Structure formats: C-alpha cells, structure tokens
XYZ file of C-alpha atoms in Angstrom:
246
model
C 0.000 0.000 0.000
C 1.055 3.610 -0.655
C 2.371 5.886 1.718
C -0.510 8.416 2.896
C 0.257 9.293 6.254
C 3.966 10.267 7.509
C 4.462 10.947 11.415
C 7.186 12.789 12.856
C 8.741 12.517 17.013
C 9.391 16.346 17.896
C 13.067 16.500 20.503
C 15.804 15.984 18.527
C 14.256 15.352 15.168
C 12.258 18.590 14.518
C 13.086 20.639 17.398
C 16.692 20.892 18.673
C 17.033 22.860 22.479
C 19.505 26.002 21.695
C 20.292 26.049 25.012
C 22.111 22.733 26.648
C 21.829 24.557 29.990
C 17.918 24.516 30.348
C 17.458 21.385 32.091
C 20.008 22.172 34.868
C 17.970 25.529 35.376
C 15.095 24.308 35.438
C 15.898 21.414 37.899
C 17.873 24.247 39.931
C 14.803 26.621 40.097
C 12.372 23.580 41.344
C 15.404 23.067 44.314
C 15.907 26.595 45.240
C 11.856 27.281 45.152
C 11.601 24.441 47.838
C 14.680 25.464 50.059
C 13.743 29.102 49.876
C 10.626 28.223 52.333
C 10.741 25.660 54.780
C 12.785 22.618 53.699
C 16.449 21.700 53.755
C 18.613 20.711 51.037
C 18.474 17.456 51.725
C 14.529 16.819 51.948
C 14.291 19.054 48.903
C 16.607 16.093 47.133
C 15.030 13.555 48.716
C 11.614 14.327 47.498
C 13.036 15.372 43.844
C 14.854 12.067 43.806
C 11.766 10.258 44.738
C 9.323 12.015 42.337
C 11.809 11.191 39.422
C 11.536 7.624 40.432
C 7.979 7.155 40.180
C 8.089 9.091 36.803
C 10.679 6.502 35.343
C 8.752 3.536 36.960
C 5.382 4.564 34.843
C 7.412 5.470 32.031
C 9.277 2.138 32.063
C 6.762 -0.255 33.096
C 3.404 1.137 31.867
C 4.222 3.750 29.058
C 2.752 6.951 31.015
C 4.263 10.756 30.838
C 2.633 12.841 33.340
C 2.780 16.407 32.249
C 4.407 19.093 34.212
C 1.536 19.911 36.318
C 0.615 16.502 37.454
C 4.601 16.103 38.303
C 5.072 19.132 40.333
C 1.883 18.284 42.102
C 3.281 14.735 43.318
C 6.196 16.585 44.198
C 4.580 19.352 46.030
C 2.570 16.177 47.750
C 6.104 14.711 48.283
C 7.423 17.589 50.398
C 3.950 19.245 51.968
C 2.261 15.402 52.424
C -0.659 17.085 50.992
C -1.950 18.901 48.358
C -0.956 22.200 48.365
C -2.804 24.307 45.248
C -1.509 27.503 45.978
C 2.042 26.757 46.149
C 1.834 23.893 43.295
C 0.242 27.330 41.115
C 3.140 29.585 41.646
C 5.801 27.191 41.252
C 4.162 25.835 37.888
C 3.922 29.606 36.584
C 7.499 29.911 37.181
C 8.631 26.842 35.628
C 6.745 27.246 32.483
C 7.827 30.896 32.452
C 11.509 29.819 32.286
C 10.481 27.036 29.990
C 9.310 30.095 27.670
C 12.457 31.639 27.904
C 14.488 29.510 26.243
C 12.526 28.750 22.354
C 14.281 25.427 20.453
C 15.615 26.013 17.249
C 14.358 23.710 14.262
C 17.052 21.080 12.712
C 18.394 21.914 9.473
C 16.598 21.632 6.306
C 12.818 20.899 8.768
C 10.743 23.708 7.355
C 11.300 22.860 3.546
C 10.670 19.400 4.125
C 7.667 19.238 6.003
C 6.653 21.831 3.129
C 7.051 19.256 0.594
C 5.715 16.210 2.719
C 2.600 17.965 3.564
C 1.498 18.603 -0.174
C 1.400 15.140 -0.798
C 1.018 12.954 3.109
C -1.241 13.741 5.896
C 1.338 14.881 8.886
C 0.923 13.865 12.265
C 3.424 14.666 15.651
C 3.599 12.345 18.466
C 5.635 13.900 21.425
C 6.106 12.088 24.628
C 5.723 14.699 27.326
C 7.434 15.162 30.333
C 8.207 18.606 31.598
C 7.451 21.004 28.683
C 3.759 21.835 28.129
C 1.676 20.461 24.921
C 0.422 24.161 24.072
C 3.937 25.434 24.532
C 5.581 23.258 22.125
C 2.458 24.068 19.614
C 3.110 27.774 20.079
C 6.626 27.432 19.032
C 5.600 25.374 16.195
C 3.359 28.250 15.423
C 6.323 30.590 16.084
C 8.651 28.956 14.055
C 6.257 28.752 11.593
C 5.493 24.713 10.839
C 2.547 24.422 12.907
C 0.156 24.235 10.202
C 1.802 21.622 7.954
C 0.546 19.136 10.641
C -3.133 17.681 10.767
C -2.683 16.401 14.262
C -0.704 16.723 16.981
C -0.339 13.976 19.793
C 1.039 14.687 23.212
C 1.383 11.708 25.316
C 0.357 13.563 28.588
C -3.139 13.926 26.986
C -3.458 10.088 26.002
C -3.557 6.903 28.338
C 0.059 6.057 27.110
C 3.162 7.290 25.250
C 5.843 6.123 23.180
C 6.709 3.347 22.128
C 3.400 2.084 23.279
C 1.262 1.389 19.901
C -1.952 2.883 20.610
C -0.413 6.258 20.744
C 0.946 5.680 17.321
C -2.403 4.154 16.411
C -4.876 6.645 17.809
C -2.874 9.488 15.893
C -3.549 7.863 13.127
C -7.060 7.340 13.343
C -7.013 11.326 13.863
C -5.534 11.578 10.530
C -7.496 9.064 8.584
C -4.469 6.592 7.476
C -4.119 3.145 8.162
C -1.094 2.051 9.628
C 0.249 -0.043 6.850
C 0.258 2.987 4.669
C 2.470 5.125 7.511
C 5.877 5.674 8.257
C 7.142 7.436 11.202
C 10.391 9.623 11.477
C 11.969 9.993 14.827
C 15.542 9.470 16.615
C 15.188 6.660 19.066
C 15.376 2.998 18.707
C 12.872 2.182 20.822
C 10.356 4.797 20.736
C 10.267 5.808 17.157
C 11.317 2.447 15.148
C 10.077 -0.774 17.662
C 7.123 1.276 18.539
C 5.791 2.350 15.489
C 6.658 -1.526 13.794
C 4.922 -2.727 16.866
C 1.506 -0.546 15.618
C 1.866 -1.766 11.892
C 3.871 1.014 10.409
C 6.793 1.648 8.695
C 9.435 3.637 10.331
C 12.659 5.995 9.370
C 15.543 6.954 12.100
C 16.458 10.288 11.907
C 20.474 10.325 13.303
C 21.015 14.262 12.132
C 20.774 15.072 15.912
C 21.588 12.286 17.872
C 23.966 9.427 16.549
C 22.374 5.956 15.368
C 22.929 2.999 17.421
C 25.170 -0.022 15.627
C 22.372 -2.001 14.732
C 18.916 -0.528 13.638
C 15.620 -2.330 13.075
C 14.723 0.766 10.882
C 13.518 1.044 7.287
C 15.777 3.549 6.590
C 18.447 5.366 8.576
C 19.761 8.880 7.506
C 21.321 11.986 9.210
C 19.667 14.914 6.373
C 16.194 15.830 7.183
C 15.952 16.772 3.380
C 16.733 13.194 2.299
C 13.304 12.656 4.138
C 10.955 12.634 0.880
C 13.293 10.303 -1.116
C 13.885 7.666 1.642
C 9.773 7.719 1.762
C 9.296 6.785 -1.625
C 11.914 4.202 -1.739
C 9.611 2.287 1.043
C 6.404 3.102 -0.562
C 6.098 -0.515 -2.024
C 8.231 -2.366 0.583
C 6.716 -4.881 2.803
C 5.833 -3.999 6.592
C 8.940 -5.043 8.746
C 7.210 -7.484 11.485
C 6.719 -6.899 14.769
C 9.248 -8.725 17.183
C 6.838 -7.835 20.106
C-alpha cells in the first residue's frame, strides 16, 4: 500500500534545544523554590529524587508521561504530604515561564521538508511529554512557523500512554485518517520511534542528524539529512511492513 500518512517525534528530530543549559535551570529553580521556604537541602533532594523515580517507573513499566503539572503536584505532595494548590500554582507559573524563555531552534533543512511532505502525506506529531507543556511546544511550532503543515498533533500527557506504546501511534492515526500499513514514522530513538511504530503496523525511518544511530537498527531507513526525508519515503512506498518482534 502507498504511503498516505507520515508521522514525525518532535526533541531531537524537529526541534533541537539552543540552550544545553535549560534542564540544569530548570531542575535548579524547582530546588531553590523548595529550600527558599521551609525545607532543607536534603529533603528538597530527597523528594526530587523520589518524584523522578515514580516518573521513570510509569514510564518504564506502563508507558505513562505525566505532564508538568501533574509532576510538580506529586512533588509538592512529596514535600507538603498534601496537596498544596496555591504553592503547586506559583511554582508551575514559574517553571513554564523559564520554559518560555528559552525557544528550540528547528534542525536543518525541517521547514522545507515538512513543506514538501505535507502537499502530498497527511502529517501527524507524536511527542512524549514530560516537563514542557503540549500548548507550549504548539506555540513554538506556530512561532517557528510549521505548525500548520501538521493535521494532528499527539502529546502523550493527553493520552492513556506514550511512546513506544502502539496505541499512541495508532490513535494518531485514526485522527488523521491513514491506516497504519500505509504510515511511516520519522523519529531518533530505537525504541520509541522504530520498535514502537513496527509494533503498531507502520513503517518507520531513524532520523540520526541530531543524535547518533545505534550499531544495529531495526529501521527502514536510517539517515542523518532531514531533506533526504521525501526520497527515503518513496523508496519504502512498495516495501513490505517489517514485522513486529513484540
């Protein structure tokens, strides 16, 4: 079957962060907001360490990305053994404001591209959430001006799972009116954007432009241009599905 639906993984395929220091500010600004009122250094840790654990556990074992709110909330729960809306408010505003401050930058040759793929696929974007609001990363996209070559976008906070779970993969799909066997997905990890889109009946690309490839890739294609994109597409248009090893 032809190729009539093509989705894309946002971090490090589309979107690059310009600033490598952002994640130690952020984390620094969550600590300092905590030890500037009532607890130590060591609680503050403590409770960070704790709420990162839980986040990896669902991640790793179920396939769930809490969004930022929901995080700092457990957090806030961690530290104040209750709910505390008030404080879990101002700390949120300030996290997202920094957030805000620092824009990504899009990967070289992304605009044209998506041009040309959206005149002739429907374009979807599945992004697994963590920290970084959905509406913030589609007001960049707006901002940088790609936003509307996309028919859907997928955040996993606002679904049931996230990569490389299928259904996420699946119910994007359904959004943009393609079966799976006539999809390929484009994104930079092994796991989230090649065995989980093969595991939902698609076809997928890895995109190593960003981040290097690992030594041996299940992919359907493998290249580092974001331009070669549209070629490597219709090269697999009449290949076979690669099975599922799931």
């Amino acid at each position: 079957m032809m190729i009539q639906g093509v989705t894309v993984d946002c971090w490090d395929t589309i979107l690059v962060q310009g600033d490598n220091t952002i994640d130690e500010k952020r984390r620094r600004l969550v600590f300092d907001f905590f030890v500037h009122r009532e607890f130590s250094d060591e609680q503050t840790a403590r409770a960070i360490k704790e709420e990162r654990e839980r986040f990896m556990k669902g991640f790793l074992e179920e396939h769930i990305t809490p969004g930022l709110e929901e995080r700092l909330s457990r957090l806030v729960e961690i530290l104040y053994g209750r709910p505390m809306p008030e404080v879990l408010g101002i700390l949120a505003g300030e996290v997202v404001a920094l957030i805000q401050e620092y824009p990504p930058i899009l990967a070289p040759g992304v605009p044209e591209t998506l041009e040309v793929l959206a005149k002739r696929y429907r374009l979807g974007l599945i992004s697994n959430i963590s920290i970084t609001p959905g509406h913030v990363v589609r007001n960049w996209l707006h901002d940088l001006k790609v936003l509307d070559f996309f028919h859907t976008l997928t955040f996993s906070n606002d679904h049931a799972v996230a990569k490389p779970h299928p259904d996420i993969f699946q119910r994007t799909l359904e959004r943009m009116g393609v079966v799976p066997s006539a999809a390929v997905h484009v994104g930079n990890d092994e796991e989230l954007d090649v065995a989980g889109p093969h595991a939902a009946g698609m076809k997928a690309i890895l995109f190593t432009g960003v981040i290097p490839a690992p030594p041996d890739s299940e992919a359907d294609a493998q290249l580092d241009d974001f331009r070669m994109i549209p070629g490597a597409i219709r090269k697999l248009d009449r290949r076979p599905i690669t099975p599922s090893k799931t």
